Coordinates of C-alpha atoms in Angstrom, one line a residue:
N13 CA 23.1 -13.5 21.9
R14 CA 26.8 -13.4 21.4
K15 CA 28.8 -12.6 24.6
G16 CA 29.9 -8.9 24.5
C17 CA 27.5 -7.9 21.7
V18 CA 26.9 -4.1 21.9
Y19 CA 23.3 -4.4 20.4
R20 CA 20.2 -4.9 22.5
H21 CA 18.4 -8.0 21.5
P22 CA 14.8 -8.7 22.5
A23 CA 14.2 -11.5 25.0
K24 CA 13.0 -14.7 23.3
N25 CA 9.6 -14.5 25.1
E26 CA 8.9 -10.9 24.2
K27 CA 5.8 -10.5 22.0
K28 CA 5.9 -8.1 19.1
T29 CA 3.4 -5.3 19.3
P30 CA 0.8 -5.6 16.5
I31 CA 0.8 -2.8 13.9
E32 CA -2.2 -0.5 14.3
K33 CA -3.9 -0.1 10.9
S34 CA -5.0 3.2 9.5
S35 CA -8.4 3.7 8.1
V36 CA -6.8 4.9 4.9
I37 CA -6.9 2.5 1.9
C38 CA -3.5 1.4 0.7
V39 CA -3.3 2.7 -2.9
H40 CA -0.3 0.4 -3.5
F41 CA -2.2 -2.7 -2.4
V42 CA -5.1 -1.8 -4.7
S43 CA -2.7 -1.3 -7.7
G44 CA -0.9 -4.6 -6.8
T45 CA 2.4 -3.0 -5.7
C46 CA 2.3 -3.0 -1.9
S47 CA 5.5 -4.6 -0.6
F48 CA 4.6 -4.4 3.1
G49 CA 1.9 -7.1 3.2
S50 CA 0.5 -7.7 6.6
K51 CA 3.0 -5.2 8.1
C52 CA 1.4 -2.3 6.0
A53 CA 0.1 0.5 8.2
N54 CA -2.7 1.2 5.7
R55 CA -5.8 -0.8 5.2
H56 CA -6.0 -3.5 2.5
P57 CA -9.6 -3.6 1.2
G58 CA -11.5 -6.6 0.0
K59 CA -12.0 -7.3 -3.7
D60 CA -15.3 -5.4 -4.1
E61 CA -14.1 -2.4 -2.2
A62 CA -10.8 -2.3 -4.1
Q63 CA -12.8 -2.4 -7.4
K64 CA -14.9 0.6 -6.3
F65 CA -11.7 2.4 -5.3
R66 CA -10.1 1.8 -8.7
E67 CA -13.2 3.1 -10.4
Q68 CA -13.2 6.3 -8.3
C69 CA -9.5 6.9 -8.9
A70 CA -10.0 6.5 -12.7
K71 CA -12.3 9.5 -12.6
I72 CA -9.5 11.7 -11.1
E73 CA -6.8 13.2 -13.2
C74 CA -3.3 12.1 -12.2
K75 CA -1.3 15.0 -10.7
F76 CA 1.6 14.0 -13.0
G77 CA -0.7 13.8 -16.1
P78 CA 0.8 12.3 -19.2
K79 CA 4.3 12.6 -17.6
C80 CA 3.4 9.9 -15.0
E81 CA 5.9 7.1 -15.1
N82 CA 4.1 4.8 -12.7
A83 CA 2.8 1.9 -14.8
A84 CA 0.5 0.8 -11.9
C85 CA -1.0 4.3 -11.4
L86 CA -4.8 4.2 -10.8
Y87 CA -5.5 7.7 -11.9
R88 CA -6.6 9.1 -15.2
H89 CA -4.0 10.1 -17.8
D90 CA -5.8 11.7 -20.8
G91 CA -8.2 8.9 -21.1
R92 CA -5.6 6.2 -20.1
G93 CA -7.2 5.6 -16.7
Y94 CA -8.1 2.2 -15.3
Q95 CA -10.1 0.1 -17.7
P96 CA -12.3 -2.7 -16.2
Q97 CA -11.4 -6.0 -17.7

């Protein structure tokens, strides 16, 4: 720490508190757009669970419909929903 610095800096030996995860699935992770990684507050599911989640979302109409501008949106847009590859 610089002498006279007005900001409080944590001590070197202070451990960071782990982030408590929510039970809510991270939609952004499932769509491949989560930018928080391990710091995300939502749960990142495994491959099989993520696949099931995508399939469930594809059955639900997107609230923005055909006006949706999210290229990674998992929801249905007039038959344009997630297509298994």
